[in-house]
Amino acid sequence: MATVTRAAPLRILCIHGYRQNSGSFREKTGALRKLLKKYVELVYMSAPHRVQQTGDAQGKENEVGPGGDEAPRGWWFSDTQARSFDAGQQCQASLGLEESVEAVRTAVKDLGPFDGVLGFSQGAALVAMLCSIQEQNLEPQFQFRFAILVAGFRSACLEHQGFYGSPAPLAIPSLHVFGQEDQVISDRMSRELLPLFQEPQVLTHPGGHFVPAASAHRQTYQEFLKRFQ
């Protein structure tokens, strides 16, 4: 009797949101891991910048989860003095993005190779930047075959606009996921990323600021991912 060999699972690097870390994002994506466990292996990393915990929720991204003893972290700060982040804040310069790109480079080298990359909220905004860096052949370590952006957005920081100035849409296959009731990153903000990508696929859900993983979403995820198996 012939044995059936299952294709190796796709390895996806997971980029958490602001005020999260690898542990908290892993907990928050437990349903997604269960939904796709036959097809993917999700690998998590933490941002290099520790976020100061204050009484007011700077950045309005109430995304922090338990995550063990690790502190909440971020990929860059839009307010360089307060070391805080707000997705809607207009700024000339940010703080910390170069270190975050270096951290991803190190993760790819040490934990890779990866088939794709998944980002949530500020992490999804970073993923869009990583895709631009890869498309411009600026980072040999980045060889992602696809990107999944959940509650993503375009950075409002002036120094980041170069990531969005490609003369042609980014060729990397992309799946954009966002909630119609997201009060942190509106669906309008997420849709602003779509023209940057060539033939972007879209998955909308009626909920808020989270990674959807109900059975109703399985087919969309699977149909997108099966192209790379």
Short mmCIF file of C-alpha atoms in Angstrom, two decimals:
data_model
loop_
_atom_site.label_atom_id
_atom_site.label_comp_id
_atom_site.label_asym_id
_atom_site.label_seq_id
_atom_site.Cartn_x
_atom_site.Cartn_y
_atom_site.Cartn_z
CA MET A 1 0.00 0.00 0.00
CA ALA A 2 1.45 3.33 -1.08
CA THR A 3 2.16 5.85 1.63
CA VAL A 4 0.90 9.37 1.26
CA THR A 5 3.46 12.03 2.09
CA ARG A 6 2.08 15.30 3.33
CA ALA A 7 3.74 18.48 2.13
CA ALA A 8 5.90 20.17 4.72
CA PRO A 9 4.03 22.95 6.51
CA LEU A 10 4.63 26.48 5.35
CA ARG A 11 6.78 28.41 7.82
CA ILE A 12 5.49 31.90 8.57
CA LEU A 13 7.28 34.58 10.59
CA CYS A 14 4.76 36.39 12.82
CA ILE A 15 5.17 40.11 13.57
CA HIS A 16 3.09 41.25 16.56
CA GLY A 17 1.28 44.55 17.17
CA TYR A 18 2.29 47.53 19.28
CA ARG A 19 2.31 46.81 23.04
CA GLN A 20 2.45 43.08 22.33
CA ASN A 21 5.36 40.64 22.29
CA SER A 22 6.01 37.19 20.88
CA GLY A 23 4.33 35.45 23.82
CA SER A 24 1.18 37.55 23.91
CA PHE A 25 0.76 37.40 20.13
CA ARG A 26 1.17 33.64 20.18
CA GLU A 27 -1.64 33.46 22.74
CA LYS A 28 -3.86 35.79 20.73
CA THR A 29 -3.38 33.73 17.57
CA GLY A 30 -4.08 30.37 19.19
CA ALA A 31 -7.30 29.97 17.21
CA LEU A 32 -5.45 30.70 13.96
CA ARG A 33 -2.76 28.15 14.75
CA LYS A 34 -5.46 25.57 15.42
CA LEU A 35 -7.33 26.49 12.25
CA LEU A 36 -4.25 26.12 10.04
CA LYS A 37 -2.19 23.56 11.98
CA LYS A 38 -2.17 21.07 9.09
CA TYR A 39 -0.71 23.62 6.71
CA VAL A 40 1.49 26.11 8.51
CA GLU A 41 4.01 26.55 11.30
CA LEU A 42 3.82 29.98 12.90
CA VAL A 43 7.10 31.29 14.33
CA TYR A 44 7.02 34.35 16.59
CA MET A 45 9.53 37.08 17.34
CA SER A 46 9.51 40.16 19.58
CA ALA A 47 10.20 43.75 18.59
CA PRO A 48 13.46 45.20 19.92
CA HIS A 49 11.92 48.22 21.64
CA ARG A 50 10.38 48.07 25.07
CA VAL A 51 7.22 50.17 25.43
CA GLN A 52 6.88 52.22 28.58
CA GLN A 53 3.76 51.30 30.49
CA THR A 54 1.89 54.44 31.47
CA GLY A 55 -1.55 55.13 32.88
CA ASP A 56 -2.87 56.32 29.55
CA ALA A 57 -2.79 53.91 26.63
CA GLN A 58 -0.42 55.75 24.32
CA GLY A 59 -0.94 54.64 20.75
CA LYS A 60 -4.51 53.57 21.43
CA GLU A 61 -3.54 50.01 20.52
CA ASN A 62 -4.75 48.06 23.52
CA GLU A 63 -3.12 44.91 22.25
CA VAL A 64 -1.03 43.79 25.17
CA GLY A 65 -1.61 40.27 26.44
CA PRO A 66 -0.03 38.31 29.29
CA GLY A 67 2.92 37.01 27.28
CA GLY A 68 4.75 35.62 30.29
CA ASP A 69 7.22 38.01 31.92
CA GLU A 70 8.24 39.77 28.72
CA ALA A 71 7.48 43.47 28.50
CA PRO A 72 5.19 44.97 25.86
CA ARG A 73 7.15 46.02 22.81
CA GLY A 74 6.93 48.09 19.64
CA TRP A 75 8.55 48.32 16.21
CA TRP A 76 8.92 52.13 16.11
CA PHE A 77 7.75 55.22 17.94
CA SER A 78 5.93 58.07 16.19
CA ASP A 79 6.63 60.40 19.13
CA THR A 80 10.39 60.34 19.52
CA GLN A 81 10.37 62.30 22.78
CA ALA A 82 7.71 60.33 24.63
CA ARG A 83 8.73 57.05 22.95
CA SER A 84 5.11 56.30 22.17
CA PHE A 85 3.15 55.36 19.07
CA ASP A 86 -0.12 56.42 17.49
CA ALA A 87 -1.02 55.11 14.04
CA GLY A 88 -2.68 58.39 13.13
CA GLN A 89 0.12 60.68 14.31
CA GLN A 90 1.72 62.80 11.59
CA CYS A 91 5.45 63.00 12.21
CA GLN A 92 8.58 64.04 10.36
CA ALA A 93 10.79 61.33 11.82
CA SER A 94 10.30 58.19 13.87
CA LEU A 95 12.49 56.32 16.30
CA GLY A 96 13.52 52.68 16.13
CA LEU A 97 12.57 51.40 12.67
CA GLU A 98 16.13 50.60 11.56
CA GLU A 99 16.69 48.46 14.65
CA SER A 100 13.45 46.62 13.97
CA VAL A 101 14.41 45.83 10.38
CA GLU A 102 17.73 44.54 11.73
CA ALA A 103 15.84 42.41 14.28
CA VAL A 104 13.77 40.84 11.48
CA ARG A 105 16.94 40.24 9.50
CA THR A 106 18.44 38.42 12.48
CA ALA A 107 15.28 36.38 13.03
CA VAL A 108 15.25 35.29 9.40
CA LYS A 109 18.91 34.27 9.64
CA ASP A 110 18.58 32.44 12.97
CA LEU A 111 15.05 31.01 12.78
CA GLY A 112 14.44 30.76 9.03
CA PRO A 113 14.05 30.04 6.28
CA PHE A 114 10.47 31.29 6.05
CA ASP A 115 7.94 30.91 3.27
CA GLY A 116 5.93 33.95 4.33
CA VAL A 117 5.42 36.71 6.84
CA LEU A 118 2.33 37.69 8.84
CA GLY A 119 1.87 40.98 10.64
CA PHE A 120 -0.82 42.45 12.90
CA SER A 121 -1.55 46.18 13.24
CA GLN A 122 1.79 48.00 13.65
CA GLY A 123 3.36 44.67 12.74
CA ALA A 124 1.34 44.60 9.50
CA ALA A 125 2.48 48.13 8.72
CA LEU A 126 6.04 46.89 9.21
CA VAL A 127 5.36 43.91 6.93
CA ALA A 128 4.35 46.28 4.13
CA MET A 129 7.70 48.04 4.59
CA LEU A 130 9.56 44.71 4.58
CA CYS A 131 7.84 43.80 1.32
CA SER A 132 9.02 47.10 -0.19
CA ILE A 133 12.57 46.48 1.03
CA GLN A 134 12.49 42.98 -0.47
CA GLU A 135 11.07 44.21 -3.78
CA GLN A 136 13.87 46.77 -4.10
CA ASN A 137 16.46 44.04 -3.41
CA LEU A 138 17.77 46.02 -0.46
CA GLU A 139 17.96 43.04 1.88
CA PRO A 140 19.20 39.66 0.55
CA GLN A 141 17.97 37.87 3.68
CA PHE A 142 14.34 38.68 2.85
CA GLN A 143 12.97 36.02 0.51
CA PHE A 144 9.32 35.90 1.57
CA ARG A 145 7.01 34.28 -0.96
CA PHE A 146 3.86 35.84 0.45
CA ALA A 147 2.60 38.29 3.07
CA ILE A 148 -0.49 38.36 5.30
CA LEU A 149 -1.38 41.78 6.71
CA VAL A 150 -4.01 41.90 9.47
CA ALA A 151 -5.31 45.37 10.41
CA GLY A 152 -2.47 46.97 8.49
CA PHE A 153 -2.03 50.63 7.60
CA ARG A 154 0.30 53.10 5.91
CA SER A 155 2.65 54.85 8.29
CA ALA A 156 1.86 58.56 8.66
CA CYS A 157 5.53 59.35 9.29
CA LEU A 158 7.10 61.46 6.56
CA GLU A 159 10.40 59.55 6.55
CA HIS A 160 8.53 56.30 5.80
CA GLN A 161 6.84 57.50 2.62
CA GLY A 162 9.67 56.13 0.50
CA PHE A 163 8.34 52.65 1.21
CA TYR A 164 5.18 53.56 -0.69
CA GLY A 165 6.76 55.22 -3.70
CA SER A 166 7.41 52.21 -5.92
CA PRO A 167 6.62 52.97 -9.58
CA ALA A 168 4.81 49.63 -9.83
CA PRO A 169 2.73 47.70 -7.28
CA LEU A 170 4.60 45.21 -5.12
CA ALA A 171 4.54 41.83 -6.83
CA ILE A 172 4.59 39.70 -3.67
CA PRO A 173 1.24 37.88 -3.22
CA SER A 174 -0.63 39.40 -0.29
CA LEU A 175 -3.72 38.72 1.81
CA HIS A 176 -5.17 41.74 3.63
CA VAL A 177 -7.43 41.02 6.62
CA PHE A 178 -9.41 43.67 8.48
CA GLY A 179 -12.50 44.11 10.62
CA GLN A 180 -15.40 46.34 9.70
CA GLU A 181 -15.82 47.36 13.35
CA ASP A 182 -12.14 47.91 14.12
CA GLN A 183 -11.96 50.97 16.35
CA VAL A 184 -8.13 51.02 16.46
CA ILE A 185 -7.22 50.68 12.77
CA SER A 186 -10.28 51.46 10.66
CA ASP A 187 -11.01 49.42 7.56
CA ARG A 188 -10.43 52.64 5.58
CA MET A 189 -6.86 52.79 6.89
CA SER A 190 -6.29 49.14 5.99
CA ARG A 191 -7.70 49.62 2.49
CA GLU A 192 -5.15 52.37 1.86
CA LEU A 193 -2.49 49.63 1.66
CA LEU A 194 -4.24 47.73 -1.14
CA PRO A 195 -3.05 49.87 -4.11
CA LEU A 196 0.55 49.25 -3.07
CA PHE A 197 0.23 45.54 -3.91
CA GLN A 198 -0.36 43.76 -7.18
CA GLU A 199 -3.63 41.81 -7.09
CA PRO A 200 -4.10 41.91 -3.30
CA GLN A 201 -6.59 39.45 -1.83
CA VAL A 202 -8.95 40.70 0.86
CA LEU A 203 -10.64 39.00 3.80
CA THR A 204 -13.04 41.18 5.79
CA HIS A 205 -14.83 40.20 8.96
CA PRO A 206 -17.56 41.93 10.97
CA GLY A 207 -15.48 42.20 14.14
CA GLY A 208 -12.89 44.53 15.62
CA HIS A 209 -9.14 44.64 16.23
CA PHE A 210 -8.03 41.01 16.23
CA VAL A 211 -6.83 38.20 13.97
CA PRO A 212 -9.98 36.38 12.80
CA ALA A 213 -9.86 32.59 12.83
CA ALA A 214 -13.43 31.30 12.74
CA SER A 215 -14.33 28.31 10.60
CA ALA A 216 -15.93 30.75 8.13
CA HIS A 217 -12.47 32.16 7.41
CA ARG A 218 -10.71 28.83 6.87
CA GLN A 219 -11.39 28.59 3.14
CA THR A 220 -9.98 32.04 2.37
CA TYR A 221 -6.79 31.35 4.32
CA GLN A 222 -6.39 27.89 2.80
CA GLU A 223 -7.00 28.98 -0.78
CA PHE A 224 -4.43 31.73 -0.40
CA LEU A 225 -1.82 29.48 1.22
CA LYS A 226 -2.23 26.42 -1.02
CA ARG A 227 -0.59 28.34 -3.86
CA PHE A 228 2.70 28.09 -1.99
CA GLN A 229 2.66 24.47 -0.83
#
